[in-house]
Coordinates of C-alpha atoms and ligand atoms in Angstrom, one line a residue:
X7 CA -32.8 14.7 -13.3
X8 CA -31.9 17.5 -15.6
X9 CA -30.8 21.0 -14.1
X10 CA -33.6 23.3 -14.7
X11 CA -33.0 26.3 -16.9
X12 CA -33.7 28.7 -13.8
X13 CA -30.7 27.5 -12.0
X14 CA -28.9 27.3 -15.0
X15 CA -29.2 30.5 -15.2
X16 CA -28.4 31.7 -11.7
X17 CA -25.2 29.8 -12.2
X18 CA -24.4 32.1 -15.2
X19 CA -24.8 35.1 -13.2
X20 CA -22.1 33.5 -10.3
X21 CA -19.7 32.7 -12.7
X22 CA -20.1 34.4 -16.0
X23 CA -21.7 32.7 -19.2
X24 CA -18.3 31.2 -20.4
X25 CA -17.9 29.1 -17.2
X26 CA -21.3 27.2 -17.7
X27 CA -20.9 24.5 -20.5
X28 CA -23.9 22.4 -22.0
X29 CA -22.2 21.9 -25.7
X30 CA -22.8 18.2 -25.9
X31 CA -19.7 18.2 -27.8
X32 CA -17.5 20.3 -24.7
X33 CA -18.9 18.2 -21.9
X34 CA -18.3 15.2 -23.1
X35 CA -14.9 15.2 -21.5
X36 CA -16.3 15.9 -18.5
X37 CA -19.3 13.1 -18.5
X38 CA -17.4 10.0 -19.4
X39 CA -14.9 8.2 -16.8
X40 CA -11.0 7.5 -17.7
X41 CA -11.8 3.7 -18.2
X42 CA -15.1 4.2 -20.7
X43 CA -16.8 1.7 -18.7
X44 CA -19.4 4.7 -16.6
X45 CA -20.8 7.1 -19.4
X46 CA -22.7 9.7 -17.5
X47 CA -25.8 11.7 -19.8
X48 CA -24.2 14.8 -20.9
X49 CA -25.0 17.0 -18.0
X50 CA -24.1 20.6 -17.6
X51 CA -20.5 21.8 -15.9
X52 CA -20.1 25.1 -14.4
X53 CA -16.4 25.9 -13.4
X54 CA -15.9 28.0 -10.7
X55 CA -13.3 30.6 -9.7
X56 CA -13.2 30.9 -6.0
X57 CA -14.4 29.7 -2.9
X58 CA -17.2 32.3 -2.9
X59 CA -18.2 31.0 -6.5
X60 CA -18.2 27.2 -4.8
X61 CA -20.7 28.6 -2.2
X62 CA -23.1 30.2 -4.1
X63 CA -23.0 27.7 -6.2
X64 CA -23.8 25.0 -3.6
X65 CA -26.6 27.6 -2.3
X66 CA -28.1 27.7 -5.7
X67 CA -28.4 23.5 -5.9
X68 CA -29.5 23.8 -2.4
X69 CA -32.5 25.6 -3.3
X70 CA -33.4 24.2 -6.8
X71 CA -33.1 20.5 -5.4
X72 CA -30.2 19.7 -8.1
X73 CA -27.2 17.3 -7.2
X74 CA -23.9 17.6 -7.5
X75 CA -20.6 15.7 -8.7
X76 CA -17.7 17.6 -8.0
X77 CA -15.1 16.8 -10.7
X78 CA -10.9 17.3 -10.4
X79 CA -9.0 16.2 -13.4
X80 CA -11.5 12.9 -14.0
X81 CA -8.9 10.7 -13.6
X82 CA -10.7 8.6 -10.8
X83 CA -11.6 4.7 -11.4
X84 CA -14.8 4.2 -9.4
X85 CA -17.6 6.0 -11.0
X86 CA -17.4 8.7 -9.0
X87 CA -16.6 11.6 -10.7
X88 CA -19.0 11.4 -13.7
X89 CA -22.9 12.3 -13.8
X90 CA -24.7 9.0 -14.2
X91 CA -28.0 10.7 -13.1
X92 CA -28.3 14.0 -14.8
X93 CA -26.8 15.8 -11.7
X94 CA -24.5 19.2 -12.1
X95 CA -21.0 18.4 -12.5
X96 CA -18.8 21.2 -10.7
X97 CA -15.0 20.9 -12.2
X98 CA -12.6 22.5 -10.0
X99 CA -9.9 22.8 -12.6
X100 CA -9.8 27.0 -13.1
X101 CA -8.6 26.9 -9.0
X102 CA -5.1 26.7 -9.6
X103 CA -3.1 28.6 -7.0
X104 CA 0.2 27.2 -4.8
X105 CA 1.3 29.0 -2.1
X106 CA 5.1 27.4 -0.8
X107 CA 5.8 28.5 2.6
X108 CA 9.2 27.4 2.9
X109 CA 9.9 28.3 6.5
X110 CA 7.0 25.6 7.9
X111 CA 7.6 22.9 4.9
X112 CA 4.2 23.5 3.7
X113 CA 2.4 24.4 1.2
X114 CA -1.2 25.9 0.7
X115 CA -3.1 24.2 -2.5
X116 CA -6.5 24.9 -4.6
X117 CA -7.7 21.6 -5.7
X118 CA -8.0 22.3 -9.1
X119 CA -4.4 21.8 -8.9
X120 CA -2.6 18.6 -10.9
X121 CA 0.0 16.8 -8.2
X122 CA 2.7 17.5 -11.1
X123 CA 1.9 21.1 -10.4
X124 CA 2.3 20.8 -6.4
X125 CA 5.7 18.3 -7.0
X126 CA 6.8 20.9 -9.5
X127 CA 6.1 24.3 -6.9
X128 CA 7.4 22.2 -4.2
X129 CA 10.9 21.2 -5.8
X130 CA 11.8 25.2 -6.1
X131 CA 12.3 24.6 -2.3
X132 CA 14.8 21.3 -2.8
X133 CA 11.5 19.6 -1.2
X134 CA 8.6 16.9 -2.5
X135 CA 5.2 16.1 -2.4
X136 CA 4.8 12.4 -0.4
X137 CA 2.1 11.3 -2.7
X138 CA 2.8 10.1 -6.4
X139 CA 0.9 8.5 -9.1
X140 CA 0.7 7.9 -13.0
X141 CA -2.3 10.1 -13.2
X142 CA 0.1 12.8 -11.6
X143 CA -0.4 15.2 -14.6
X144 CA -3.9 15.1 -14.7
X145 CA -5.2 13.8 -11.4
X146 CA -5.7 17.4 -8.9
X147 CA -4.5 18.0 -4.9
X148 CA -8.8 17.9 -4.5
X149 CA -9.4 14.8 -6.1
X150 CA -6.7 13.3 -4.2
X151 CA -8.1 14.5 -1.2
X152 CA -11.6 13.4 -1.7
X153 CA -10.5 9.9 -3.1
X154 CA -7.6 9.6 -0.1
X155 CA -5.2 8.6 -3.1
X156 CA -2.4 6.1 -2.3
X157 CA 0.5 5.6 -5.3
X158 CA 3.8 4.8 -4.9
X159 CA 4.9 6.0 -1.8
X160 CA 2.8 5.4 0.6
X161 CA 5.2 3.0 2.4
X162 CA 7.3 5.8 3.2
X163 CA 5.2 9.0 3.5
X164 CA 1.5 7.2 4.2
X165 CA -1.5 8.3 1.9
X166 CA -3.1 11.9 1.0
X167 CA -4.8 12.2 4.4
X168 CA -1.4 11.7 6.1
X169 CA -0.6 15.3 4.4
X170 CA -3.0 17.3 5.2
X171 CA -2.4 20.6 8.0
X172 CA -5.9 21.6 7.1
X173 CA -8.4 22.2 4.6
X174 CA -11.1 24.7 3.2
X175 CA -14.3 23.2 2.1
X176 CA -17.7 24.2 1.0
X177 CA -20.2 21.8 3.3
X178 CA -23.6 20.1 1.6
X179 CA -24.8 23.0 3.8
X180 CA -23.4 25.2 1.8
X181 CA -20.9 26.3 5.0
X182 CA -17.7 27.2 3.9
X183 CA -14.9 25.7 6.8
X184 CA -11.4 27.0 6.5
X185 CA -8.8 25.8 8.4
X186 CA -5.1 26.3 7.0
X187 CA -3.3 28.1 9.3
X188 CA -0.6 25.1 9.3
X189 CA -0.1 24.6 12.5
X190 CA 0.5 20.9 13.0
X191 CA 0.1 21.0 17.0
X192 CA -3.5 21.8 16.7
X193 CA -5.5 19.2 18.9
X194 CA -9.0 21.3 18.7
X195 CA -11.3 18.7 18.5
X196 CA -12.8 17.0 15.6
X197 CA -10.3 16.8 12.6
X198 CA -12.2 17.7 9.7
X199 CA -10.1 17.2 7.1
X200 CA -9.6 13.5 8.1
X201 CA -13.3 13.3 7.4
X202 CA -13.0 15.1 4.5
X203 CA -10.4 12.5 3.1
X204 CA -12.1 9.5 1.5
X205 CA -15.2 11.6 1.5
X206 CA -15.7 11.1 -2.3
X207 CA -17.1 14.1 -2.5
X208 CA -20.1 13.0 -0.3
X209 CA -20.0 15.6 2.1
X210 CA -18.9 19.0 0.3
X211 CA -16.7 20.3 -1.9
X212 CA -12.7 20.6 -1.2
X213 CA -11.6 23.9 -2.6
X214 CA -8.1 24.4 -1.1
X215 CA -6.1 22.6 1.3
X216 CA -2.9 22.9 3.7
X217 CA -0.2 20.4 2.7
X218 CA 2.8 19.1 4.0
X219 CA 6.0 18.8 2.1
X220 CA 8.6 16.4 2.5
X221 CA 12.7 16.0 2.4
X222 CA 13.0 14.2 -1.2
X223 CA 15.6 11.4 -0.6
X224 CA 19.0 11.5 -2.5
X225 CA 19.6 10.9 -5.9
X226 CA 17.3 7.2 -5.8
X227 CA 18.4 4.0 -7.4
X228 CA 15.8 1.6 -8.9
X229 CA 15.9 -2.3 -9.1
X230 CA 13.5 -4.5 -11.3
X231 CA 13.5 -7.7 -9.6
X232 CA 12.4 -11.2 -11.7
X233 CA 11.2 -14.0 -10.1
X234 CA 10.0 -17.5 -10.6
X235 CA 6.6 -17.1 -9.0
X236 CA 4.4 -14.7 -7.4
X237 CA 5.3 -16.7 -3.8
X238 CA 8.8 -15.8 -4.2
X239 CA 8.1 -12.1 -5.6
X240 CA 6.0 -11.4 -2.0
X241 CA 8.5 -13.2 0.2
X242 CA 11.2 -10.9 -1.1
X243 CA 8.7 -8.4 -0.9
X244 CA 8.4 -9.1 3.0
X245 CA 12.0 -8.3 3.4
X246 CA 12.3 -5.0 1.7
X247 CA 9.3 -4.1 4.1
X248 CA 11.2 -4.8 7.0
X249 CA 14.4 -3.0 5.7
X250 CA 15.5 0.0 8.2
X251 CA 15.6 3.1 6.2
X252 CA 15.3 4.7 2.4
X253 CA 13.2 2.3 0.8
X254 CA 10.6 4.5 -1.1
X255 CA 8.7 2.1 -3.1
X256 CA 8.0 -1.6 -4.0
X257 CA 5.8 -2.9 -6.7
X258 CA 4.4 -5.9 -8.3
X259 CA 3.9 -7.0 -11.7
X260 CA 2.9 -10.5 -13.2
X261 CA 4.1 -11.5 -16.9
X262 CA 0.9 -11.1 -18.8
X263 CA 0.6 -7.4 -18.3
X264 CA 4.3 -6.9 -18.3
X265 CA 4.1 -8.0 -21.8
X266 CA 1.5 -6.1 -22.6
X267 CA 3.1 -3.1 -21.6
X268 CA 6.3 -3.6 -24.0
X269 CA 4.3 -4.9 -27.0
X270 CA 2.4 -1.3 -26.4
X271 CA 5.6 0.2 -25.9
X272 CA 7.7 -1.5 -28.3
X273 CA 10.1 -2.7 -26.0
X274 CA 11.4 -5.8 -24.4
X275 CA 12.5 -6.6 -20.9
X276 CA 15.8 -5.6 -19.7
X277 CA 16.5 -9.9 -19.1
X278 CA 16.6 -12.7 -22.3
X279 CA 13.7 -14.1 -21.1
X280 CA 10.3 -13.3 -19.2
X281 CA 9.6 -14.1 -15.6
X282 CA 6.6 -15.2 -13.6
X283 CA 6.9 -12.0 -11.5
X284 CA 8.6 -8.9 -10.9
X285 CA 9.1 -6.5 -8.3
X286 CA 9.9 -2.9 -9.0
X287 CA 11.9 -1.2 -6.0
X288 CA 13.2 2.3 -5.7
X289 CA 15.5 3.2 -3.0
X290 CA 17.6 6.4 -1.7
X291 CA 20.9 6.3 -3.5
X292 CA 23.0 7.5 -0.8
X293 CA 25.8 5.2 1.2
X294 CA 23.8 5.1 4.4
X295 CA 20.8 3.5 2.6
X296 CA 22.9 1.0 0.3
X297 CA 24.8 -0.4 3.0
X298 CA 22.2 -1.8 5.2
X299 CA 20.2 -2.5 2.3
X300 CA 22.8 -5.3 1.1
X301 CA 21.1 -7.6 3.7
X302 CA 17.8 -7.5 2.4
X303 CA 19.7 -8.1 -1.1
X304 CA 21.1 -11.1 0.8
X305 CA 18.2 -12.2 2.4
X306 CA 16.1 -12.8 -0.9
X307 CA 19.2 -13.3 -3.3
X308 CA 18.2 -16.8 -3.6
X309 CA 14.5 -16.3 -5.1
X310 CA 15.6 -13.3 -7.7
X311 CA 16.1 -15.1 -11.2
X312 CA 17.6 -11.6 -13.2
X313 CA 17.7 -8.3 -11.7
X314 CA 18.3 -4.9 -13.9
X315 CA 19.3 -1.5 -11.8
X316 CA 19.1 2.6 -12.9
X317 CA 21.0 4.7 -11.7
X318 CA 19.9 7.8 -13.8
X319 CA 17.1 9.4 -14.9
X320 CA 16.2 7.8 -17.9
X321 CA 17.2 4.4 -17.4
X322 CA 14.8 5.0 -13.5
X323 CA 12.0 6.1 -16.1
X324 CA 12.3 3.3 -18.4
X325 CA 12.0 0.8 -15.6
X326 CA 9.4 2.8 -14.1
X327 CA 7.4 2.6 -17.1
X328 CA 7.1 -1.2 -16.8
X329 CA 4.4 -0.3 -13.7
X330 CA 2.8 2.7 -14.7
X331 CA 2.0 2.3 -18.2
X332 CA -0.3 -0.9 -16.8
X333 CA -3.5 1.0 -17.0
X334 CA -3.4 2.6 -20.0
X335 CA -2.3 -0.6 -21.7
X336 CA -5.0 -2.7 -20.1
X337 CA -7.7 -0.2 -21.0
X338 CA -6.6 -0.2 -24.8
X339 CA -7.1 -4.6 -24.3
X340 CA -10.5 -3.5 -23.3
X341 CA -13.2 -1.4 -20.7
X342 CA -11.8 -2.8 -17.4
X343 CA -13.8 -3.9 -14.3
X344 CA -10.9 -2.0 -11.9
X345 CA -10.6 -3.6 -8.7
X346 CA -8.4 -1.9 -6.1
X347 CA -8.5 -4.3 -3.3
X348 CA -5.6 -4.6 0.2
X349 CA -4.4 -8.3 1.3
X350 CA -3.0 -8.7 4.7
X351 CA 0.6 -9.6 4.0
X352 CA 0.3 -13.0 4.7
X353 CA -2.6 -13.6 2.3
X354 CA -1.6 -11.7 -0.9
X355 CA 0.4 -14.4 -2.8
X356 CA -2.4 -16.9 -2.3
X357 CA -4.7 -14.2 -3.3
X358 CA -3.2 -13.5 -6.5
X359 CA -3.1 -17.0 -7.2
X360 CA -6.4 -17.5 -6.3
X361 CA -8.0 -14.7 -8.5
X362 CA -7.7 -15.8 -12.2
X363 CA -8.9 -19.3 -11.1
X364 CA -11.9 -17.9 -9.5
X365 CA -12.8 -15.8 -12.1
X366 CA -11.7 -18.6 -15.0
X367 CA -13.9 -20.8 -13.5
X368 CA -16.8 -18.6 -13.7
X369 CA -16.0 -17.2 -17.1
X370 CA -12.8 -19.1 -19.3
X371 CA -13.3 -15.4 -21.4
X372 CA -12.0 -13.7 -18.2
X373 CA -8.9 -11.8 -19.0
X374 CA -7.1 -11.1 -15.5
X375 CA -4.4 -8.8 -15.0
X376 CA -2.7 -8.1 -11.7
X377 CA -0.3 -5.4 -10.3
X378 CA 0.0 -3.0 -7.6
X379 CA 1.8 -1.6 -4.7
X380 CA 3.0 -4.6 -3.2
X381 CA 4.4 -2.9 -0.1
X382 CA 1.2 -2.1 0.9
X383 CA -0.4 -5.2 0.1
X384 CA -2.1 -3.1 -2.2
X385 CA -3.6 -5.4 -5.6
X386 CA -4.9 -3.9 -8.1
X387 CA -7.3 -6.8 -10.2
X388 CA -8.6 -5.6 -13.4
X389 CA -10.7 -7.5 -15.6
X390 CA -11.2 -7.2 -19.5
X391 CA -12.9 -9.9 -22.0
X392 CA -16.8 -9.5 -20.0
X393 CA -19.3 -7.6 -20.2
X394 CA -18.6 -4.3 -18.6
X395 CA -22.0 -4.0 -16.9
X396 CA -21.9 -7.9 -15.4
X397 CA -21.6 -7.1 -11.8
X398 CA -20.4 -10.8 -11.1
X399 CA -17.3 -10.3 -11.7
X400 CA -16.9 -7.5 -9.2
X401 CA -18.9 -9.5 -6.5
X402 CA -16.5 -12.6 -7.6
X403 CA -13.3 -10.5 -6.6
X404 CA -14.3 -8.4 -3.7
X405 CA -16.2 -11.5 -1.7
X406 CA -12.6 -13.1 -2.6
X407 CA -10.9 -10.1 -0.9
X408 CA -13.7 -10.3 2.3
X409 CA -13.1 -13.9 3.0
X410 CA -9.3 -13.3 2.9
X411 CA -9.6 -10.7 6.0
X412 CA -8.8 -7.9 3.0
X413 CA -10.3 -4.1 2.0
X414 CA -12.2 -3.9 -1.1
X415 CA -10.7 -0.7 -1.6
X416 CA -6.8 0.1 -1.0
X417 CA -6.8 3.5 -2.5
X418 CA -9.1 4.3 -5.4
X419 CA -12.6 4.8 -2.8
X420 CA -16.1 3.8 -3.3
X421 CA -17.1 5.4 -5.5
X422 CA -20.1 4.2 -7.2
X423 CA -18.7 1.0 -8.4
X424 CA -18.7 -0.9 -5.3
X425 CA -21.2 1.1 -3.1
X426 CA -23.2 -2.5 -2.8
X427 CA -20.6 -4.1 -1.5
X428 CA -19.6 -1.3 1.5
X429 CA -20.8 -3.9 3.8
X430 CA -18.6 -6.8 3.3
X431 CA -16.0 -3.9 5.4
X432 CA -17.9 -2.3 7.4
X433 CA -20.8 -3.2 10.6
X434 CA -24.4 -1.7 9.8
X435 CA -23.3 0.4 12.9
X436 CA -20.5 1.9 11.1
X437 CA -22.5 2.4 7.7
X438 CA -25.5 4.3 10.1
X439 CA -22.7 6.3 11.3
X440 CA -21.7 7.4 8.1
X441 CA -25.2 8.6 6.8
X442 CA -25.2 10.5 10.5
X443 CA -22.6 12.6 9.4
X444 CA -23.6 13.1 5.4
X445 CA -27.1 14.0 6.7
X446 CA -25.5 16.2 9.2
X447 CA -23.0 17.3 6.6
X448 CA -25.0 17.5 3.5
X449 CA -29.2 17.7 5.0
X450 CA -30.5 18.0 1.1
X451 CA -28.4 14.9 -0.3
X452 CA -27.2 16.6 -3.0
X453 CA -23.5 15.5 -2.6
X454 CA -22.5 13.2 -5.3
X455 CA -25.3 10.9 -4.5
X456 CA -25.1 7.1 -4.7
X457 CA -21.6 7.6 -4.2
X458 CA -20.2 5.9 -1.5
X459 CA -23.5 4.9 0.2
X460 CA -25.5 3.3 -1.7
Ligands
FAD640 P1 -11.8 13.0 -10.0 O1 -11.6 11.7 -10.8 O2 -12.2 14.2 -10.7 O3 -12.8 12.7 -8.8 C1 -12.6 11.5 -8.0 C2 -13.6 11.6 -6.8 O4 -13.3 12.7 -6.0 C3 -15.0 11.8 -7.3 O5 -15.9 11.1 -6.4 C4 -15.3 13.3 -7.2 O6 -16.6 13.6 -7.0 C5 -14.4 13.6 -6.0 N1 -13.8 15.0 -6.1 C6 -13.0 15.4 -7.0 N2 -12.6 16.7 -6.7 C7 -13.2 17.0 -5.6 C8 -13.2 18.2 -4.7 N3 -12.4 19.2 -5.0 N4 -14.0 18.1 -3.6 C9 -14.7 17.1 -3.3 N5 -14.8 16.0 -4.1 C10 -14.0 15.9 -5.2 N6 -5.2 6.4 -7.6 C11 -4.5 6.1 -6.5 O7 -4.9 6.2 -5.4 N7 -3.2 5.6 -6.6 C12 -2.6 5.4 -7.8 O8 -1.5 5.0 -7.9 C13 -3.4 5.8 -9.0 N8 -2.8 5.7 -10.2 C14 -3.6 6.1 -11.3 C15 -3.0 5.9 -12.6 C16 -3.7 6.3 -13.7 C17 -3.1 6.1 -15.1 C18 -5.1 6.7 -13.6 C19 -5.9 7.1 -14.8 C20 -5.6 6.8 -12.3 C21 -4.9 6.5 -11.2 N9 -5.4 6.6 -9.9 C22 -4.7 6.3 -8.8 C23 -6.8 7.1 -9.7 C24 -7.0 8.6 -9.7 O9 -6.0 9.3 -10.3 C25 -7.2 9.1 -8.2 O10 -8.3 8.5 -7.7 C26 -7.2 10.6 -8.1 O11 -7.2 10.8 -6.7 C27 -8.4 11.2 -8.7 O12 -8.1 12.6 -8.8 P2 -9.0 13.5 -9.8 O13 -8.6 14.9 -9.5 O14 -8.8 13.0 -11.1 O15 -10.4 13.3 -9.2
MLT641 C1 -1.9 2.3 -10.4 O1 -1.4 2.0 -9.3 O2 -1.3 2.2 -11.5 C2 -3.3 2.8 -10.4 O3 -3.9 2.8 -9.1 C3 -4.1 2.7 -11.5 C4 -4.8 1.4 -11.8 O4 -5.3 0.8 -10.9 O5 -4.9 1.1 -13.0
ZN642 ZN1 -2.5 2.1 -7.6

């Protein structure tokens, strides 16, 4: 439905005329997902510039029946973020303060602010945020929350929920809860911002939250592993899971998009020839890490075919970029289907195996291309050369990831892209549980509906 002019209005007098776009033109960064494949209609944004603003603001929606998408940098991959039915989109991105409190390792955080920004404020303290990602520049602390981000390191410092003290929301109810003192013994019954975490923006708005920082490891070194098959890359990937201390992160890559990525880049792989697979793994420089790590380099020297190692900054960076310019190379191929899906250990070479047949032998078009954080058993399956809009291929994948004892989503959410298939992970008693707490949460349904539950 379109936002009546009325409210329109009332939105105008919380935040001031120049905080209300409807230029056609202006929103249409704000109404069209990263990937292209969900183009909302070319709603109205208001951009708040305080709690207080979120409130009234919520109040005002409240009363004039409208519904809302709150928006962070727009970086998400599920459908979540964009307007697909005319609602209000509420960008949090002018909420941009970070408070370091260096004596409890914390930090408090508005969630209009980009995790480069929090990494960035947190360094001045010789400390780290424990969540990275490529969208890192763009993708904010409150999108991060409300999606539950994973990345890179969530091996060694768990996801976004694991580093949250606290947070301060603005409820469906239009109830703003604030809870950031940042005491981390605080066992005062129900945590909210777990709740809050994976919400998807279903339940309220996230406008500043209580983080915890983390001891960066030592100068890191980073290893791009090649193997013959994707069998070997996850049995070496097995041992670097079990190794005792420093490992930060392990990833996976396949040859198709490896190659895609250097003829985007222009550049070739550090070996003479290409592999099957490849494993990307960054560990703590330091002696006390190295040492014990020579077993695991032991264990699995007989599967690794060529191995390159960077030491410095922009020899880590370069490897680096092998993993993380993926998406934005596959999305130039094409608008992906983006599949974010979690194996258990055991099943994830047989899975990825499994994935390109399946979908080859529904459609030979199918172009499948397959990475992710392989420590967490974390695959990301994205699809180009189909029809954006042919929901087989997502039902192909994520029935594939249900029979396999797996999550259809590891780390991106819900969102609206896969609200149908909520059910192949969770009981009708869990799913009635959940629209418990969003109609106790959000009464009107005017949080991001369609989101999450269908
Ligand atoms: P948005 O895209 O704006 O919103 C995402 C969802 O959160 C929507 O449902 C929205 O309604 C809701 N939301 C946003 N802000 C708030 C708020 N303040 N309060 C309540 N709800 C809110 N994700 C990973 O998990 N791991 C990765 O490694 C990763 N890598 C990526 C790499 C690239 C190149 C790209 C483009 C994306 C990647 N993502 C990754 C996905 C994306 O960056 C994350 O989902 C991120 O958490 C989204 O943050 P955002 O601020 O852009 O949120
Ligand atoms: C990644 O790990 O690179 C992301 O989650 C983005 C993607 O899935 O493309
Ligand atoms: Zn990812």
């Amino acid at each position: 439905m379109a936002v009546p002019t009325r409210a329109l209005l009332d939105l105008e007098a919380i935040v001031g005329r120049e905080h209300v776009l409807t230029d056609p033109e202006v929103v249409a960064g704000y109404t069209t997902d990263w990937t292209g494949r969900f183009i909302g209609s070319r709603s109205p944004v208001v951009r708040p510039g305080s709690t207080a603003e979120v409130a009234q603001i919520v109040g005002v929606c409240r009363t004039a029946g409208v519904a809302v998408v709150p928006q962070g940098g727009n970086t998400g991959l599920v459908g979540g973020s964009v307007p697909l039915d005319g609602e209000l989109v509420v960008s949090l991105t002018r909420l941009t303060q970070v408070d370091v409190d260096a004596a409890a390792a914390q930090a408090t955080v508005d969630a209009g602010v980009p995790i480069a920004r929090l990494q960035a404020a947190a360094a001045t303290i010789g400390m780290g945020y424990g969540v990275d990602l490529a969208s890192r520049d763009g993708a904010t602390l409150g999108g991060t929350i409300a999606t539950n981000a994973g990345g890179t390191r969530v091996m060694r410092f768990g996801d976004t929920r694991a580093q949250l003290v606290g947070v301060e929301a603005v409820l469906g109810t239009g109830a703003v809860v604030s809870h950031l003192a940042g005491l981390t013994r605080d066992n005062t019954g129900y945590h909210l911002p777990s709740l809050l975490a994976g919400s998807e923006g279903t339940l309220g708005i996230v406008t500043r939250a209580r983080v915890r920082l983390v001891a960066p490891g030592t100068e890191p070194a980073v290893a791009l592993l090649a193997f013959d098959s994707v069998g070997d890359a996850m049995a070496a990937v097995a041992e670097f899971r079990r190794a005792p201390i420093g490992v930060e992160a392990v990833e996976f890559m396949v040859r198709s998009g490896v190659e895609l990525v250097c003829s985007g880049d222009r550049v070739s792989l550090p070996f003479a020839v290409s592999y099957a697979a490849y494993v990307l793994v960054e560990a703590a420089g330091n002696d006390e890490v190295i040492e014990p790590l020579s077993d695991v380099v032991a264990a699995i020297a007989h599967l690794v075919r060529d191995v390159a190692v960077a030491t410095d900054s922009p020899r880590r960076a370069a490897l680096w970029r092998y993993r993380e310019a993926h998406t934005e190379a596959i999305n130039r191929v094409g608008t992906p289907h983006k599949l974010d899906v979690a194996l258990p250990a055991a099943a994830l070479a047989a899975f990825v195996d499994e994935v390109p047949r399946r979908l080859h032998g529904w459609n030979p078009s199918a172009r499948v291309w397959l990475f992710g954080h392989a420590a967490d058993g974390n695959v990301h399956v994205n699809v180009t050369g189909v029809d954006p809009d042919d929901k087989t291929v997502d039902e192909i994948v994520l029935r594939l990831v249900a029979e396999a004892g797996g999550s259809i989503s590891a780390e991106h959410g819900i969102g609206r892209a896969k609200a149908q298939w909520l059910h192949l992970n969770r009981t009708p008693e869990e799913i009635a549980a959940f629209r418990a707490i969003k109609a106790a949460l959000d009464p009107a349904g005017i949080m991001n509906p369609g989101v999450l539950l269908a």
